[in-house]
mmCIF file of C-alpha atoms in Angstrom:
data_model
loop_
_atom_site.group_PDB
_atom_site.id
_atom_site.type_symbol
_atom_site.label_atom_id
_atom_site.label_comp_id
_atom_site.label_asym_id
_atom_site.label_seq_id
_atom_site.Cartn_x
_atom_site.Cartn_y
_atom_site.Cartn_z
ATOM 1 C CA MET A 277 -34.654 8.738 -15.153
ATOM 2 C CA ILE A 278 -32.083 7.537 -17.666
ATOM 3 C CA THR A 279 -32.999 5.216 -20.521
ATOM 4 C CA ILE A 280 -31.099 1.996 -21.141
ATOM 5 C CA SER A 281 -30.365 -0.202 -24.157
ATOM 6 C CA VAL A 282 -29.479 -3.761 -23.213
ATOM 7 C CA CYS A 283 -26.969 -5.035 -25.777
ATOM 8 C CA MET A 284 -26.005 -8.695 -26.126
ATOM 9 C CA ILE A 285 -24.123 -11.017 -28.431
ATOM 10 C CA VAL A 286 -25.407 -14.593 -28.309
ATOM 11 C CA LYS A 287 -24.964 -18.002 -29.847
ATOM 12 C CA ASN A 288 -26.855 -21.161 -28.852
ATOM 13 C CA GLU A 289 -28.057 -19.735 -25.541
ATOM 14 C CA GLU A 290 -31.517 -21.325 -25.420
ATOM 15 C CA LYS A 291 -30.873 -22.717 -21.916
ATOM 16 C CA ARG A 292 -29.903 -19.362 -20.395
ATOM 17 C CA LEU A 293 -31.329 -16.475 -22.428
ATOM 18 C CA LYS A 294 -34.860 -16.429 -20.960
ATOM 19 C CA ARG A 295 -33.505 -16.434 -17.406
ATOM 20 C CA CYS A 296 -31.247 -13.482 -18.200
ATOM 21 C CA LEU A 297 -33.865 -11.397 -20.033
ATOM 22 C CA ASP A 298 -36.547 -12.080 -17.415
ATOM 23 C CA SER A 299 -34.227 -10.594 -14.785
ATOM 24 C CA LEU A 300 -33.892 -7.423 -16.897
ATOM 25 C CA GLN A 301 -37.635 -6.933 -17.378
ATOM 26 C CA GLY A 302 -38.686 -3.416 -16.341
ATOM 27 C CA LEU A 303 -35.098 -2.133 -16.465
ATOM 28 C CA ALA A 304 -34.454 -2.218 -20.213
ATOM 29 C CA ASP A 305 -36.004 0.413 -22.464
ATOM 30 C CA GLU A 306 -34.621 -1.389 -25.482
ATOM 31 C CA ILE A 307 -33.048 -4.805 -26.083
ATOM 32 C CA VAL A 308 -30.616 -5.244 -28.976
ATOM 33 C CA ILE A 309 -29.264 -8.709 -29.750
ATOM 34 C CA ALA A 310 -26.641 -9.821 -32.246
ATOM 35 C CA ASP A 311 -26.767 -13.540 -32.992
ATOM 36 C CA THR A 312 -23.499 -14.992 -34.236
ATOM 37 C CA GLY A 313 -24.853 -18.216 -35.682
ATOM 38 C CA SER A 314 -27.262 -20.004 -33.346
ATOM 39 C CA THR A 315 -28.547 -23.394 -34.437
ATOM 40 C CA ASP A 316 -30.947 -23.854 -31.495
ATOM 41 C CA ALA A 317 -33.996 -21.865 -30.341
ATOM 42 C CA THR A 318 -32.033 -18.806 -29.203
ATOM 43 C CA LYS A 319 -33.511 -16.397 -31.760
ATOM 44 C CA GLU A 320 -37.056 -17.642 -31.185
ATOM 45 C CA ILE A 321 -36.659 -16.971 -27.455
ATOM 46 C CA ALA A 322 -35.162 -13.532 -28.129
ATOM 47 C CA LYS A 323 -38.151 -12.595 -30.309
ATOM 48 C CA ARG A 324 -40.400 -12.791 -27.231
ATOM 49 C CA TYR A 325 -38.513 -9.825 -25.786
ATOM 50 C CA THR A 326 -37.418 -7.713 -28.756
ATOM 51 C CA ASP A 327 -37.672 -7.276 -32.504
ATOM 52 C CA GLN A 328 -34.138 -5.873 -32.662
ATOM 53 C CA ILE A 329 -32.310 -9.088 -33.494
ATOM 54 C CA TYR A 330 -29.451 -8.969 -35.961
ATOM 55 C CA ASP A 331 -27.470 -11.732 -37.602
ATOM 56 C CA PHE A 332 -23.744 -11.109 -37.260
ATOM 57 C CA THR A 333 -21.254 -13.259 -39.110
ATOM 58 C CA TRP A 334 -18.719 -14.407 -36.531
ATOM 59 C CA THR A 335 -15.192 -13.232 -37.264
ATOM 60 C CA GLY A 336 -13.466 -14.614 -34.170
ATOM 61 C CA ASP A 337 -13.327 -11.096 -32.699
ATOM 62 C CA PHE A 338 -15.526 -10.419 -29.664
ATOM 63 C CA SER A 339 -14.788 -6.682 -29.785
ATOM 64 C CA GLU A 340 -16.036 -6.468 -33.359
ATOM 65 C CA ALA A 341 -19.287 -8.161 -32.362
ATOM 66 C CA ARG A 342 -19.697 -5.893 -29.300
ATOM 67 C CA ASN A 343 -19.055 -2.795 -31.397
ATOM 68 C CA PHE A 344 -21.646 -3.932 -33.909
ATOM 69 C CA VAL A 345 -24.402 -4.427 -31.358
ATOM 70 C CA PHE A 346 -23.499 -1.205 -29.516
ATOM 71 C CA SER A 347 -23.842 0.668 -32.824
ATOM 72 C CA ARG A 348 -27.508 -0.374 -33.015
ATOM 73 C CA ALA A 349 -28.394 1.040 -29.577
ATOM 74 C CA THR A 350 -30.430 4.256 -29.394
ATOM 75 C CA ARG A 351 -30.950 4.982 -25.690
ATOM 76 C CA GLU A 352 -28.860 7.159 -23.346
ATOM 77 C CA TYR A 353 -26.956 4.309 -21.699
ATOM 78 C CA ILE A 354 -25.923 0.853 -22.867
ATOM 79 C CA TYR A 355 -25.971 -2.119 -20.521
ATOM 80 C CA SER A 356 -23.697 -4.890 -21.796
ATOM 81 C CA ALA A 357 -25.122 -8.253 -20.760
ATOM 82 C CA ASP A 358 -24.214 -11.899 -21.305
ATOM 83 C CA ALA A 359 -26.776 -14.686 -21.410
ATOM 84 C CA ASP A 360 -25.340 -16.445 -18.357
ATOM 85 C CA GLU A 361 -25.862 -13.421 -16.090
ATOM 86 C CA VAL A 362 -28.780 -13.006 -13.683
ATOM 87 C CA LEU A 363 -29.984 -10.167 -11.469
ATOM 88 C CA SER A 364 -31.633 -11.254 -8.226
ATOM 89 C CA GLU A 365 -34.740 -9.408 -7.025
ATOM 90 C CA GLU A 366 -32.618 -7.466 -4.540
ATOM 91 C CA ASN A 367 -30.245 -6.379 -7.272
ATOM 92 C CA ARG A 368 -33.052 -5.622 -9.707
ATOM 93 C CA GLU A 369 -34.255 -3.112 -7.102
ATOM 94 C CA ARG A 370 -30.758 -1.688 -6.727
ATOM 95 C CA PHE A 371 -30.557 -1.334 -10.506
ATOM 96 C CA ARG A 372 -33.951 0.382 -10.601
ATOM 97 C CA ILE A 373 -32.836 2.902 -7.965
ATOM 98 C CA LEU A 374 -29.605 3.449 -9.887
ATOM 99 C CA LYS A 375 -31.617 4.115 -13.041
ATOM 100 C CA GLU A 376 -33.723 6.710 -11.219
ATOM 101 C CA THR A 377 -30.861 8.512 -9.503
ATOM 102 C CA LEU A 378 -27.807 8.283 -11.790
ATOM 103 C CA LEU A 379 -26.170 11.680 -12.221
ATOM 104 C CA PRO A 380 -25.816 12.779 -15.869
ATOM 105 C CA GLU A 381 -22.055 13.302 -15.584
ATOM 106 C CA ILE A 382 -21.489 9.580 -14.884
ATOM 107 C CA GLU A 383 -20.167 7.916 -18.046
ATOM 108 C CA ILE A 384 -19.405 4.387 -16.852
ATOM 109 C CA VAL A 385 -21.047 2.432 -14.043
ATOM 110 C CA GLN A 386 -19.223 -0.531 -12.594
ATOM 111 C CA MET A 387 -21.138 -3.410 -11.047
ATOM 112 C CA LYS A 388 -19.875 -6.324 -8.991
ATOM 113 C CA TYR A 389 -19.535 -9.524 -10.967
ATOM 114 C CA ALA A 390 -20.107 -12.424 -8.599
ATOM 115 C CA ASN A 391 -19.864 -16.236 -8.648
ATOM 116 C CA GLN A 392 -16.923 -16.096 -11.057
ATOM 117 C CA LEU A 393 -15.184 -19.176 -9.728
ATOM 118 C CA GLN A 394 -17.949 -21.674 -10.451
ATOM 119 C CA PHE A 395 -16.415 -22.212 -13.875
ATOM 120 C CA GLY A 396 -13.550 -19.780 -13.454
ATOM 121 C CA THR A 397 -10.819 -19.388 -16.000
ATOM 122 C CA VAL A 398 -9.050 -16.053 -15.719
ATOM 123 C CA TYR A 399 -10.354 -15.239 -12.243
ATOM 124 C CA ASN A 400 -8.598 -15.241 -8.899
ATOM 125 C CA PHE A 401 -11.528 -13.649 -7.073
ATOM 126 C CA ASP A 402 -15.137 -14.712 -6.828
ATOM 127 C CA GLU A 403 -16.352 -11.097 -6.919
ATOM 128 C CA GLU A 404 -14.902 -8.016 -8.596
ATOM 129 C CA TYR A 405 -16.041 -4.772 -10.190
ATOM 130 C CA ARG A 406 -16.581 -4.677 -13.937
ATOM 131 C CA PRO A 407 -17.723 -1.837 -16.209
ATOM 132 C CA LYS A 408 -21.252 -2.764 -17.272
ATOM 133 C CA LEU A 409 -23.263 0.406 -17.990
ATOM 134 C CA PHE A 410 -21.920 2.918 -20.531
ATOM 135 C CA LYS A 411 -23.095 6.344 -21.627
ATOM 136 C CA ARG A 412 -23.791 5.951 -25.331
ATOM 137 C CA GLN A 413 -22.724 9.439 -26.412
ATOM 138 C CA ARG A 414 -19.971 11.106 -24.491
ATOM 139 C CA ASN A 415 -20.042 14.860 -23.857
ATOM 140 C CA PHE A 416 -16.612 16.447 -24.008
ATOM 141 C CA VAL A 417 -16.010 18.849 -21.148
ATOM 142 C CA TRP A 418 -13.266 21.426 -20.676
ATOM 143 C CA GLU A 419 -11.673 21.550 -17.242
ATOM 144 C CA TYR A 420 -9.111 23.534 -15.178
ATOM 145 C CA PRO A 421 -9.235 27.335 -14.814
ATOM 146 C CA ILE A 422 -5.842 27.753 -16.499
ATOM 147 C CA HIS A 423 -4.074 25.582 -19.088
ATOM 148 C CA GLU A 424 -7.524 24.212 -19.736
ATOM 149 C CA THR A 425 -7.901 20.853 -21.431
ATOM 150 C CA VAL A 426 -10.649 18.474 -22.468
ATOM 151 C CA ARG A 427 -11.339 15.809 -19.848
ATOM 152 C CA LEU A 428 -10.211 12.525 -21.343
ATOM 153 C CA MET A 429 -10.740 10.144 -18.442
ATOM 154 C CA PRO A 430 -14.343 8.936 -18.085
ATOM 155 C CA VAL A 431 -16.337 9.611 -14.946
ATOM 156 C CA ILE A 432 -16.799 6.183 -13.325
ATOM 157 C CA TYR A 433 -19.198 5.199 -10.553
ATOM 158 C CA ASP A 434 -18.913 1.984 -8.523
ATOM 159 C CA SER A 435 -22.476 0.889 -7.859
ATOM 160 C CA ASP A 436 -23.860 -1.602 -5.315
ATOM 161 C CA VAL A 437 -25.484 -3.760 -8.009
ATOM 162 C CA ILE A 438 -24.274 -7.373 -7.965
ATOM 163 C CA ILE A 439 -24.617 -9.490 -11.097
ATOM 164 C CA THR A 440 -24.653 -13.239 -10.547
ATOM 165 C CA HIS A 441 -22.633 -15.145 -13.116
ATOM 166 C CA MET A 442 -24.319 -18.517 -13.706
ATOM 167 C CA PRO A 443 -22.456 -20.429 -16.413
ATOM 168 C CA GLU A 444 -23.196 -24.080 -16.995
ATOM 169 C CA GLU A 445 -19.825 -25.009 -18.433
ATOM 170 C CA SER A 446 -16.249 -23.812 -18.584
ATOM 171 C CA HIS A 447 -15.180 -21.737 -21.579
ATOM 172 C CA ALA A 448 -11.499 -22.367 -20.882
ATOM 173 C CA LYS A 449 -10.835 -24.538 -23.929
ATOM 174 C CA ARG A 450 -12.614 -22.080 -26.206
ATOM 175 C CA ASP A 451 -10.802 -19.074 -24.767
ATOM 176 C CA LEU A 452 -7.375 -20.703 -24.835
ATOM 177 C CA GLU A 453 -7.839 -21.812 -28.432
ATOM 178 C CA ASN A 454 -8.916 -18.261 -29.397
ATOM 179 C CA PHE A 455 -5.792 -16.845 -27.765
ATOM 180 C CA ARG A 456 -3.575 -19.373 -29.545
ATOM 181 C CA ARG A 457 -5.214 -18.884 -32.936
ATOM 182 C CA HIS A 458 -4.847 -15.107 -32.864
ATOM 183 C CA CYS A 459 -1.189 -15.446 -31.843
ATOM 184 C CA MET A 460 -0.491 -17.949 -34.620
ATOM 185 C CA GLU A 461 -2.065 -15.516 -37.102
ATOM 186 C CA GLY A 462 0.503 -12.915 -36.100
ATOM 187 C CA TYR A 463 -1.453 -10.919 -33.527
ATOM 188 C CA ARG A 464 0.904 -9.526 -30.888
ATOM 189 C CA LEU A 465 -0.897 -9.699 -27.569
ATOM 190 C CA PRO A 466 -1.048 -6.344 -25.771
ATOM 191 C CA LYS A 467 0.081 -6.404 -22.155
ATOM 192 C CA ARG A 468 -3.416 -6.925 -20.712
ATOM 193 C CA LEU A 469 -4.196 -9.917 -22.947
ATOM 194 C CA HIS A 470 -0.713 -11.349 -22.451
ATOM 195 C CA GLY A 471 -1.401 -11.498 -18.714
ATOM 196 C CA LEU A 472 -4.901 -12.899 -19.194
ATOM 197 C CA TYR A 473 -3.662 -15.671 -21.497
ATOM 198 C CA ALA A 474 -0.939 -16.627 -19.017
ATOM 199 C CA ARG A 475 -3.346 -16.526 -16.069
ATOM 200 C CA GLU A 476 -5.985 -18.578 -17.866
ATOM 201 C CA LEU A 477 -3.396 -21.228 -18.666
ATOM 202 C CA LEU A 478 -2.239 -21.403 -15.033
ATOM 203 C CA LEU A 479 -5.794 -21.511 -13.680
ATOM 204 C CA ALA A 480 -7.487 -23.761 -16.221
ATOM 205 C CA GLY A 481 -5.022 -25.122 -18.764
ATOM 206 C CA ASP A 482 -4.202 -28.801 -19.148
ATOM 207 C CA GLU A 483 -1.034 -30.438 -20.465
ATOM 208 C CA GLU A 484 -2.182 -30.085 -24.078
ATOM 209 C CA ASP A 485 -2.971 -26.387 -23.618
ATOM 210 C CA PHE A 486 0.497 -25.723 -22.201
ATOM 211 C CA ALA A 487 2.192 -27.652 -25.011
ATOM 212 C CA ARG A 488 0.305 -25.621 -27.614
ATOM 213 C CA ALA A 489 1.103 -22.312 -25.900
ATOM 214 C CA ALA A 490 4.761 -22.928 -25.058
ATOM 215 C CA ASP A 491 6.271 -21.537 -28.277
ATOM 216 C CA ILE A 492 4.111 -18.410 -28.017
ATOM 217 C CA PHE A 493 5.432 -17.613 -24.560
ATOM 218 C CA ILE A 494 9.005 -18.581 -25.455
ATOM 219 C CA ALA A 495 8.746 -15.889 -28.133
ATOM 220 C CA SER A 496 7.407 -13.462 -25.523
ATOM 221 C CA SER A 497 10.358 -14.183 -23.244
ATOM 222 C CA ARG A 498 12.702 -13.170 -26.089
ATOM 223 C CA ASP A 499 10.728 -10.056 -27.048
ATOM 224 C CA ASN A 500 12.774 -7.052 -25.949
ATOM 225 C CA ASP A 501 9.664 -4.875 -26.122
ATOM 226 C CA ARG A 502 7.999 -6.884 -23.350
ATOM 227 C CA ASP A 503 8.483 -5.467 -19.849
ATOM 228 C CA GLY A 504 9.695 -7.324 -16.764
ATOM 229 C CA GLU A 505 6.179 -8.255 -15.669
ATOM 230 C CA GLU A 506 5.429 -9.853 -19.019
ATOM 231 C CA LEU A 507 8.761 -11.700 -18.948
ATOM 232 C CA VAL A 508 7.833 -13.250 -15.591
ATOM 233 C CA GLN A 509 4.414 -14.226 -16.950
ATOM 234 C CA ALA A 510 6.014 -15.887 -19.971
ATOM 235 C CA CYS A 511 8.535 -17.759 -17.831
ATOM 236 C CA CYS A 512 5.789 -19.041 -15.519
ATOM 237 C CA VAL A 513 3.951 -20.540 -18.491
ATOM 238 C CA VAL A 514 7.034 -21.993 -20.208
ATOM 239 C CA ALA A 515 8.393 -23.435 -16.950
ATOM 240 C CA LYS A 516 5.147 -25.284 -16.270
ATOM 241 C CA ALA A 517 4.930 -26.454 -19.886
ATOM 242 C CA ALA A 518 8.501 -27.783 -19.624
ATOM 243 C CA ARG A 519 7.794 -29.569 -16.334
ATOM 244 C CA LEU A 520 4.687 -31.229 -17.769
ATOM 245 C CA ALA A 521 6.665 -32.270 -20.859
ATOM 246 C CA GLY A 522 9.586 -33.614 -18.808
ATOM 247 C CA ASP A 523 11.994 -31.090 -20.382
ATOM 248 C CA VAL A 524 14.348 -30.555 -17.428
ATOM 249 C CA VAL A 525 16.784 -28.265 -19.250
ATOM 250 C CA SER A 526 14.050 -25.836 -20.323
ATOM 251 C CA PHE A 527 12.416 -26.079 -16.910
ATOM 252 C CA PHE A 528 15.520 -24.843 -15.107
ATOM 253 C CA LYS A 529 16.292 -22.301 -17.833
ATOM 254 C CA TYR A 530 12.980 -20.494 -17.334
ATOM 255 C CA THR A 531 12.650 -20.905 -13.579
ATOM 256 C CA SER A 532 16.172 -19.504 -13.201
ATOM 257 C CA LYS A 533 15.283 -16.406 -15.230
ATOM 258 C CA VAL A 534 12.694 -15.490 -12.602
ATOM 259 C CA ILE A 535 14.585 -16.589 -9.496
ATOM 260 C CA ALA A 536 17.641 -14.572 -10.590
ATOM 261 C CA GLU A 537 15.562 -11.382 -10.416
ATOM 262 C CA GLU A 538 12.777 -11.804 -7.869
ATOM 263 C CA ALA A 539 11.058 -15.130 -7.358
ATOM 264 C CA CYS A 540 7.280 -15.415 -7.395
ATOM 265 C CA SER A 541 4.918 -17.957 -5.855
ATOM 266 C CA GLU A 542 4.153 -19.601 -9.196
ATOM 267 C CA ILE A 543 7.803 -20.433 -9.929
ATOM 268 C CA CYS A 544 8.438 -21.662 -6.369
ATOM 269 C CA CYS A 545 5.337 -23.831 -6.580
ATOM 270 C CA GLU A 546 6.581 -25.305 -9.864
ATOM 271 C CA MET A 547 9.894 -26.106 -8.203
ATOM 272 C CA GLY A 548 7.968 -27.814 -5.417
ATOM 273 C CA HIS A 549 6.077 -29.965 -7.915
ATOM 274 C CA PHE A 550 9.335 -30.803 -9.713
ATOM 275 C CA TYR A 551 11.134 -32.061 -6.605
ATOM 276 C CA GLU A 552 8.030 -33.795 -5.261
ATOM 277 C CA ALA A 553 7.827 -35.797 -8.500
ATOM 278 C CA LEU A 554 11.459 -36.822 -7.923
ATOM 279 C CA GLU A 555 10.470 -37.816 -4.366
ATOM 280 C CA ASP A 556 12.982 -35.336 -2.971
ATOM 281 C CA LEU A 557 10.365 -34.329 -0.433
ATOM 282 C CA GLU A 558 12.538 -32.171 1.800
ATOM 283 C CA GLU A 559 13.585 -30.013 -1.157
ATOM 284 C CA ALA A 560 10.000 -29.913 -2.430
ATOM 285 C CA ALA A 561 8.819 -28.704 0.977
ATOM 286 C CA VAL A 562 11.381 -25.882 0.916
ATOM 287 C CA TRP A 563 10.029 -24.601 -2.384
ATOM 288 C CA TYR A 564 6.375 -24.960 -1.401
ATOM 289 C CA TYR A 565 7.206 -23.057 1.790
ATOM 290 C CA ASN A 566 8.792 -20.266 -0.224
ATOM 291 C CA ALA A 567 5.738 -20.157 -2.484
ATOM 292 C CA VAL A 568 3.463 -19.556 0.500
ATOM 293 C CA TYR A 569 5.545 -17.455 2.875
ATOM 294 C CA GLU A 570 8.490 -15.825 1.119
ATOM 295 C CA THR A 571 7.124 -14.750 -2.273
ATOM 296 C CA GLN A 572 3.956 -13.326 -3.819
ATOM 297 C CA PRO A 573 1.843 -14.656 -6.695
ATOM 298 C CA VAL A 574 1.797 -12.648 -9.923
ATOM 299 C CA LEU A 575 -0.918 -14.552 -11.791
ATOM 300 C CA ASN A 576 -2.447 -17.339 -9.742
ATOM 301 C CA LEU A 577 -3.282 -16.787 -6.068
ATOM 302 C CA ARG A 578 -3.571 -20.532 -5.528
ATOM 303 C CA ALA A 579 0.173 -20.911 -6.094
ATOM 304 C CA GLY A 580 0.758 -18.834 -2.955
ATOM 305 C CA GLY A 581 -2.079 -20.485 -1.086
ATOM 306 C CA ARG A 582 -4.010 -23.720 -1.487
ATOM 307 C CA GLU A 583 -1.809 -25.417 -4.105
ATOM 308 C CA SER A 584 1.441 -24.969 -2.196
ATOM 309 C CA LEU A 585 -0.053 -25.578 1.246
ATOM 310 C CA GLU A 586 -1.480 -28.847 -0.014
ATOM 311 C CA GLY A 587 1.988 -29.631 -1.365
ATOM 312 C CA LEU A 588 3.466 -29.036 2.095
ATOM 313 C CA ILE A 589 0.853 -31.303 3.653
ATOM 314 C CA ARG A 590 1.606 -34.100 1.172
ATOM 315 C CA CYS A 591 5.360 -33.799 1.674
ATOM 316 C CA TYR A 592 5.250 -33.941 5.460
ATOM 317 C CA GLU A 593 2.768 -36.817 5.448
ATOM 318 C CA LYS A 594 5.116 -38.804 3.168
ATOM 319 C CA LEU A 595 8.051 -37.834 5.405
ATOM 320 C CA SER A 596 6.147 -39.322 8.362
ATOM 321 C CA CYS A 597 5.856 -35.941 10.055
ATOM 322 C CA PRO A 598 2.109 -35.848 10.766
ATOM 323 C CA GLU A 599 2.445 -33.034 13.321
ATOM 324 C CA GLN A 600 4.067 -30.800 10.695
ATOM 325 C CA ALA A 601 1.430 -31.760 8.135
ATOM 326 C CA ASP A 602 -1.275 -30.862 10.655
ATOM 327 C CA ILE A 603 0.281 -27.421 11.151
ATOM 328 C CA TYR A 604 -0.088 -26.662 7.453
ATOM 329 C CA ARG A 605 -3.525 -28.250 7.344
ATOM 330 C CA GLU A 606 -4.526 -25.909 10.153
ATOM 331 C CA GLU A 607 -2.976 -23.008 8.255
ATOM 332 C CA LEU A 608 -5.069 -23.899 5.229
ATOM 333 C CA GLU A 609 -8.172 -23.877 7.414
ATOM 334 C CA ILE A 610 -7.262 -20.623 9.179
ATOM 335 C CA ARG A 611 -6.632 -18.744 5.976
ATOM 336 C CA CYS A 612 -10.036 -19.327 4.514
ATOM 337 C CA GLY A 613 -11.860 -22.280 5.869
ATOM 338 C CA GLY A 614 -9.873 -24.722 3.785
ATOM 339 C CA ALA A 615 -10.587 -22.798 0.563
ATOM 340 C CA CYS A 616 -7.345 -20.848 0.380
ATOM 341 C CA GLY A 617 -6.572 -19.572 -3.080
ATOM 342 C CA SER A 618 -10.171 -19.891 -4.199
ATOM 343 C CA GLY A 619 -10.676 -16.182 -3.980
ATOM 344 C CA GLU A 620 -13.053 -16.444 -1.049
ATOM 345 C CA ALA A 621 -12.521 -14.002 1.775
ATOM 346 C CA CYS A 622 -10.560 -14.843 4.905
ATOM 347 C CA GLU A 623 -11.969 -13.867 8.292
ATOM 348 C CA SER A 624 -10.290 -10.520 7.779
ATOM 349 C CA GLY A 625 -12.205 -10.003 4.563
ATOM 350 C CA GLU A 626 -9.048 -10.028 2.506
ATOM 351 C CA ALA A 627 -8.530 -12.312 -0.443
ATOM 352 C CA CYS A 628 -6.910 -15.636 0.325
ATOM 353 C CA GLY A 629 -3.251 -15.766 -0.483
ATOM 354 C CA SER A 630 -2.966 -12.010 -0.575
ATOM 355 C CA GLY A 631 -0.653 -11.839 2.405
ATOM 356 C CA GLU A 632 -2.898 -9.312 4.086
ATOM 357 C CA ALA A 633 -3.475 -9.260 7.822
ATOM 358 C CA CYS A 634 -5.484 -12.031 9.461
ATOM 359 C CA GLU A 635 -7.714 -11.565 12.482
ATOM 360 C CA SER A 636 -4.617 -11.761 14.680
ATOM 361 C CA GLY A 637 -3.061 -8.816 12.908
ATOM 362 C CA GLU A 638 -0.199 -10.923 11.612
ATOM 363 C CA ALA A 639 0.325 -11.428 7.911
ATOM 364 C CA CYS A 640 -1.414 -14.553 6.632
ATOM 365 C CA GLY A 641 0.939 -17.458 7.041
ATOM 366 C CA SER A 642 3.620 -15.469 8.794
ATOM 367 C CA GLY A 643 2.812 -16.346 12.374
ATOM 368 C CA GLY A 644 5.253 -18.901 13.697
ATOM 369 C CA ALA A 645 6.577 -20.187 10.392
ATOM 370 C CA CYS A 646 6.607 -23.969 10.391
ATOM 371 C CA GLY A 647 9.295 -26.360 9.296
ATOM 372 C CA SER A 648 12.862 -25.617 8.311
ATOM 373 C CA GLY A 649 11.596 -22.707 6.243
ATOM 374 C CA ARG A 650 14.722 -22.186 4.211
ATOM 375 C CA SER A 651 13.880 -19.069 2.236
ATOM 376 C CA LEU A 652 15.261 -17.770 -1.013
#
């Protein structure tokens, strides 16, 4: 059986920490906690479970804090936990079996992270795999019988353990401010974080968040070292920021950059909102239709699902076309029980808004396209 160090960084988690650590009882051989400045009873609660509690001066860098607490671990594997995570009894048993049977060559174990949308920020799906269990010391292995080389890619195993994410509040404001602050200090976002910042804005940002981020993404759109995917992400953010600010010239400048290449659901949805606000409902309906049926989302599944379908329903109700509105209302229900774009599975088991086949075998939303359906 492998041995496991549970490693955590915490701050003011007195409401959640006991629940998390209780669910790890019997699975952890060691618990290591780095406290980044709690002013509540967090450390007192932690002391009931471990004497390995370290004060870590917060630097604004989560990776630095994770690296610090990982460096204090001594067991074979490290389980990275957050205080708002819980293992059910069923998944505690799955974890126990995993601990007993894990093959020594496995270096990373992924577990399903569930209930992400309760206070979702960067998530399109309610459940997805995440790396959670890491071999502390990696053994380098030579491979191939000729032109041998050291294996660089880790050996990853997708387990059946499901971790329930149980936050009590959204961290969107905190996360968006951290992104902005690092950018303003000169940090150039790598591609992964660039996409996460853009997605978090589209999923959880308000008008103030977009106003504060606009210049950052305008700079990204002018950065010749950014690829086409990042350019689209930047334009999606700046276009929405411009629409919210009433800057029509900038709005069309950045929507046009995307449409001229290959439109995406997010840009079409923004065009729908723009024309709906002008009460040009027929034009708004065209763009919402394109968002759902003729393009694909690149950041926010809701733009190609719930958000645009609801836009179609509003437009046709205002146009006194209740039959047409009912068609799209029915489409919303068919896709995922009225929760399209939430990340919940359709009857087919595919993610809402993904464009994958429905029970009928037709692509979601493709069967008998409704309305004028003028496509791009």
